[in-house]
Amino acid sequence: MPPSVFLVRYSEIALKGGNRPWFEDALARHIRGFLKAKGAGTLRRIRGRFIIDANSEAADAVAAALGRIPGVQNFSAGERCVPELQALRELCLRKLAGCRPDDRPVSFRITATRSDKSFPLKSGELNADVGAYLLGHAAPGLKVNLDDPDIEVQIEVHPKEAFVFVGKTPGPGGLPVGTAGEVLCLVSGGIDSPVAAWQMIRRGCRAHAVYFENRPFLGRAAYHKVRKLLAVLGRFQGAARLFVAPFAEIQEAIRDHCHEAFRVVLYRRFMMRIASALARREGCLGLVTGENLGQVASQTLENMHAVNSVADLCVYRPLIGLDKLDIIAQAEALGTYGISIEEAPDCCAVFLPSHPVTRSRVSDLEHNESKLDVAGLVERCLAGIEAEVVEAAE
Ligand code: ATP
Ligand code: MG
């Protein structure tokens, strides 16, 4: 029978002092939202942890969700029994056997805690008693290892019930979604920006996305990718908003009036202006990009400074110091990599010069922009933005 009870731990929230109940409420709300949507079970609080009573057939789905909900440090699957010694011994024996179907040699440790101080055995005595029972009754090849066991059998004794949990599965850690506020991520459909969004989600942000689209030149393939990427991120944060900004008029104006070497940096400065205004309109507290130092010509210190200088919100670049291989590994773990590498050109590749400037100066960019109606272009792009809500992927 699959496990029907989960113990959920959230260590970092425990450090949050006076704000702790607020963080706990947020995490409980996220987990309850999932349980309710799937009819998967119920959650209650027990002394700084959560207990989930899961419907047996939903246990796998609950475990998968707990592995993805920011704020969950780790969780253990287990079962409930009456708070009596013999029942606990037998349940521990069964749970241990479930962890070694082939009866291979393993080491174990019992870790008992009691909230019911009237239980006849103290925690240490319970550890020793159940440990001895397992050594006497389990298949041979079992030994105790208190420091680094293969299997940790955890016993919780409460006044009306007791639980036995085995093992610990890591959650994402971090902080519950929304506790840090909302951010607007510039998502291009490539490998980097969804990983950057994920880093902010994991630190408590809800991440909405803006995608700049040159529909007349490139069609909608990249838009569909961005939508799918946001849906995958939804597995971790729930639904989010996607804004699609029409970028063709701006790109054509830059092509027609500015020096070609500056095109990409000029595109980026327009993206920043528009994203800043959109973020303010939508109540987002910062912008997020997938930029990574030195990865491409537009991501030198000089060019990032030039792009940054037109943003009037903080721009977060969580990937700035990572190596590409680390970013790819994270994208694979998130489930975004396969979508990101689907073939679909990004609008930054439109009218690309053969020698883009790698070390642009703000004065040169401003000189080029003086030939454009910057305010009008920004305003029309903002007016043309299409917004939608993207639900989490299955
Ligand atoms: P990514 O893998 O995220 O596409 P990249 O390595 O392709 O990044 P660039 O194309 O230089 O790098 O883009 C750098 C960042 O600028 C992206 O991570 C993204 O945040 C933003 N960006 C670029 N193009 C767009 C776009 N069309 N819409 C929204 N944001 C964009
Ligand atoms: Mg890109």
XYZ file of C-alpha atoms in Angstrom, residues 53-335:
283
model
C -3.102 13.050 5.182
C -3.048 11.963 1.563
C -5.544 9.776 -0.206
C -3.623 6.602 -0.998
C -4.162 6.825 -4.749
C -2.867 10.431 -4.745
C 0.310 9.717 -2.762
C 2.616 9.813 -5.805
C 1.139 13.116 -6.975
C 1.541 14.603 -3.496
C 5.188 13.520 -3.356
C 5.830 15.036 -6.807
C 4.202 18.325 -5.782
C 6.116 18.561 -2.494
C 9.345 18.151 -4.456
C 8.460 21.313 -6.389
C 6.861 23.700 -3.901
C 9.345 26.425 -2.817
C 9.646 26.605 0.956
C 9.573 22.816 1.380
C 12.986 21.851 2.739
C 12.322 18.124 2.716
C 9.553 15.638 3.365
C 9.081 12.070 4.488
C 6.403 9.593 3.561
C 4.901 7.418 6.241
C 1.913 5.870 7.937
C -0.206 6.399 10.991
C -0.937 3.990 13.879
C -2.330 4.077 17.386
C 0.119 5.555 19.922
C 1.019 2.220 21.490
C 4.398 0.538 21.703
C 3.576 -2.751 19.961
C 1.776 -0.975 17.115
C 4.812 1.244 16.621
C 7.236 -1.679 16.625
C 5.206 -3.518 13.983
C 4.724 -0.486 11.797
C 8.469 0.317 11.940
C 9.253 -3.262 10.942
C 6.887 -3.041 7.991
C 8.168 0.350 6.825
C 11.761 -0.848 7.051
C 10.950 -3.962 5.043
C 9.309 -1.724 2.441
C 12.652 0.065 2.001
C 14.618 -3.129 1.296
C 12.499 -5.325 -0.962
C 15.511 -7.504 -1.758
C 16.524 -7.814 1.933
C 19.925 -6.323 1.070
C 22.149 -5.386 4.053
C 21.375 -1.897 5.338
C 22.125 0.305 8.305
C 19.395 2.193 10.135
C 18.665 4.572 12.952
C 15.451 5.234 14.858
C 14.675 8.881 15.650
C 11.698 9.205 17.978
C 10.033 12.418 19.168
C 7.116 12.671 21.593
C 4.662 15.502 21.927
C 2.738 13.253 24.314
C 4.910 13.250 27.421
C 2.559 10.748 29.105
C 3.706 8.026 26.684
C 5.383 5.377 28.914
C 8.758 5.470 27.141
C 10.959 8.553 26.757
C 12.308 9.242 23.260
C 15.693 7.643 23.924
C 14.036 4.541 25.404
C 11.712 4.299 22.433
C 14.699 4.465 20.043
C 16.419 1.633 21.924
C 13.281 -0.512 22.235
C 12.184 -0.290 18.620
C 15.796 -0.619 17.423
C 16.189 -3.855 19.342
C 12.823 -5.104 18.039
C 13.883 -4.487 14.434
C 17.239 -6.209 14.928
C 15.411 -9.200 16.358
C 12.624 -9.442 13.790
C 13.849 -8.054 10.452
C 15.638 -10.080 7.795
C 19.351 -10.582 8.542
C 21.879 -8.012 7.342
C 20.555 -5.132 9.422
C 22.822 -3.003 11.558
C 22.552 0.200 13.552
C 24.400 3.314 12.391
C 23.562 6.403 14.412
C 25.763 8.829 12.452
C 25.096 8.095 8.812
C 22.439 5.423 8.361
C 21.122 4.189 5.013
C 17.596 4.424 6.385
C 16.267 6.754 9.056
C 13.058 5.526 10.679
C 11.304 8.472 12.325
C 8.678 7.985 15.001
C 6.343 10.753 16.131
C 4.132 10.098 19.138
C 1.186 12.406 19.693
C -1.637 12.057 22.244
C -4.157 10.452 19.890
C -2.011 9.086 17.117
C 1.514 8.142 16.159
C 3.396 8.186 12.866
C 6.284 6.322 11.353
C 8.175 7.946 8.478
C 11.110 6.613 6.516
C 13.736 8.515 4.567
C 13.797 12.162 3.574
C 13.229 13.528 0.091
C 14.561 17.025 -0.595
C 12.159 19.761 -1.653
C 13.372 22.846 -3.517
C 14.091 24.754 -0.279
C 13.819 28.534 -0.589
C 10.757 30.540 0.377
C 7.028 30.262 -0.401
C 5.911 31.809 -3.679
C 4.643 35.365 -3.322
C 6.269 36.130 0.035
C 8.944 38.256 -1.669
C 6.516 39.966 -4.079
C 5.993 39.832 -7.828
C 8.607 40.273 -10.543
C 8.452 40.636 -14.296
C 10.837 38.336 -16.183
C 12.011 39.023 -19.704
C 11.553 35.599 -21.235
C 12.839 35.008 -24.731
C 12.310 31.290 -25.264
C 16.018 30.492 -24.854
C 17.645 28.322 -22.199
C 18.612 31.043 -19.734
C 15.616 33.202 -18.955
C 13.359 30.401 -17.567
C 16.187 29.325 -15.252
C 16.595 32.932 -14.096
C 12.843 33.103 -13.432
C 13.050 29.874 -11.454
C 15.813 31.287 -9.217
C 13.530 34.185 -8.297
C 10.516 31.892 -7.814
C 12.556 29.798 -5.422
C 13.354 32.899 -3.361
C 9.690 33.709 -2.864
C 8.746 35.675 -5.993
C 5.811 35.148 -8.264
C 7.310 35.499 -11.722
C 5.257 36.941 -14.571
C 6.734 37.082 -18.058
C 7.039 39.562 -20.891
C 8.006 38.418 -24.362
C 8.928 40.896 -27.106
C 7.634 39.594 -30.372
C 8.310 40.502 -33.975
C 5.235 38.740 -35.296
C 5.291 40.107 -38.873
C 8.868 38.862 -39.426
C 9.032 35.713 -37.322
C 5.516 34.426 -36.799
C 4.456 32.840 -33.511
C 6.744 29.850 -32.926
C 8.762 31.561 -30.172
C 5.571 32.804 -28.495
C 4.318 29.218 -28.212
C 7.651 28.226 -26.657
C 7.487 31.039 -24.111
C 3.936 30.012 -23.225
C 5.014 26.396 -22.689
C 7.985 27.530 -20.605
C 5.756 29.607 -18.348
C 3.419 26.631 -17.947
C 6.373 24.466 -16.819
C 7.388 27.164 -14.335
C 3.761 27.035 -13.210
C 4.401 23.593 -11.758
C 6.482 25.380 -9.155
C 4.612 28.668 -8.741
C 1.094 28.149 -10.105
C -0.509 30.331 -12.770
C 1.231 33.517 -13.947
C 0.612 36.315 -16.412
C 2.230 36.466 -19.839
C 2.538 39.783 -21.688
C 3.339 39.773 -25.372
C 4.772 43.104 -26.539
C 4.740 44.008 -30.274
C 8.340 44.836 -31.184
C 8.327 45.063 -34.977
C 7.800 48.834 -35.259
C 10.705 49.508 -32.864
C 13.043 47.152 -34.687
C 12.217 48.717 -38.029
C 12.771 52.242 -36.688
C 16.170 51.203 -35.302
C 17.060 49.503 -38.588
C 16.116 52.589 -40.589
C 17.613 55.350 -38.425
C 20.428 54.003 -36.236
C 23.926 52.655 -36.817
C 23.728 48.923 -37.416
C 26.493 48.010 -34.938
C 24.303 49.243 -32.053
C 21.136 47.421 -33.022
C 21.046 44.690 -30.408
C 21.900 47.004 -27.516
C 19.295 49.487 -28.735
C 16.694 46.697 -28.905
C 17.560 45.811 -25.333
C 17.264 49.385 -24.122
C 13.762 49.551 -25.565
C 12.889 46.246 -23.923
C 14.044 47.643 -20.584
C 12.064 50.854 -20.914
C 8.900 48.994 -21.843
C 9.369 46.260 -19.243
C 9.949 48.883 -16.523
C 6.736 50.709 -17.374
C 4.796 47.440 -17.641
C 6.174 46.192 -14.319
C 5.097 49.375 -12.564
C 1.645 49.154 -14.145
C 1.305 45.530 -12.982
C 2.655 46.032 -9.466
C 5.891 44.108 -10.051
C 8.836 45.112 -7.896
C 11.734 44.213 -10.179
C 12.802 42.955 -13.604
C 14.614 39.678 -14.239
C 16.752 38.657 -17.197
C 18.694 35.536 -18.118
C 21.851 37.528 -18.839
C 25.144 35.887 -18.099
C 28.459 37.691 -18.135
C 30.359 37.325 -21.390
C 28.027 34.700 -22.887
C 27.313 36.711 -26.038
C 28.338 40.082 -27.434
C 25.399 41.882 -25.843
C 26.301 40.623 -22.375
C 29.556 42.438 -21.681
C 29.802 44.699 -18.610
C 29.669 47.758 -20.873
C 26.574 46.643 -22.759
C 24.720 45.489 -19.659
C 25.444 48.868 -18.059
C 24.134 50.621 -21.154
C 20.933 48.541 -21.042
C 20.573 48.901 -17.303
C 20.814 52.673 -17.371
C 17.344 53.072 -18.921
C 15.584 50.793 -16.423
C 13.987 52.576 -13.514
C 13.418 49.390 -11.518
C 15.997 47.045 -10.083
C 17.092 44.487 -12.723
C 17.958 41.077 -11.307
C 20.286 38.761 -13.221
C 20.441 35.606 -11.116
C 22.575 33.738 -13.684
C 25.239 36.398 -14.081
C 28.111 34.322 -12.702
C 27.126 30.803 -13.721
C 28.738 28.664 -16.390
C 26.575 27.618 -19.315
C 26.844 23.950 -18.324
C 25.436 24.722 -14.864
C 22.563 26.643 -16.435
C 21.828 23.740 -18.784
C 21.841 21.286 -15.871
C 19.332 23.471 -14.029
C 17.160 23.792 -17.134
C 17.128 20.013 -17.492
C 16.168 19.529 -13.851
C 13.379 22.100 -14.221
C 12.023 20.488 -17.355
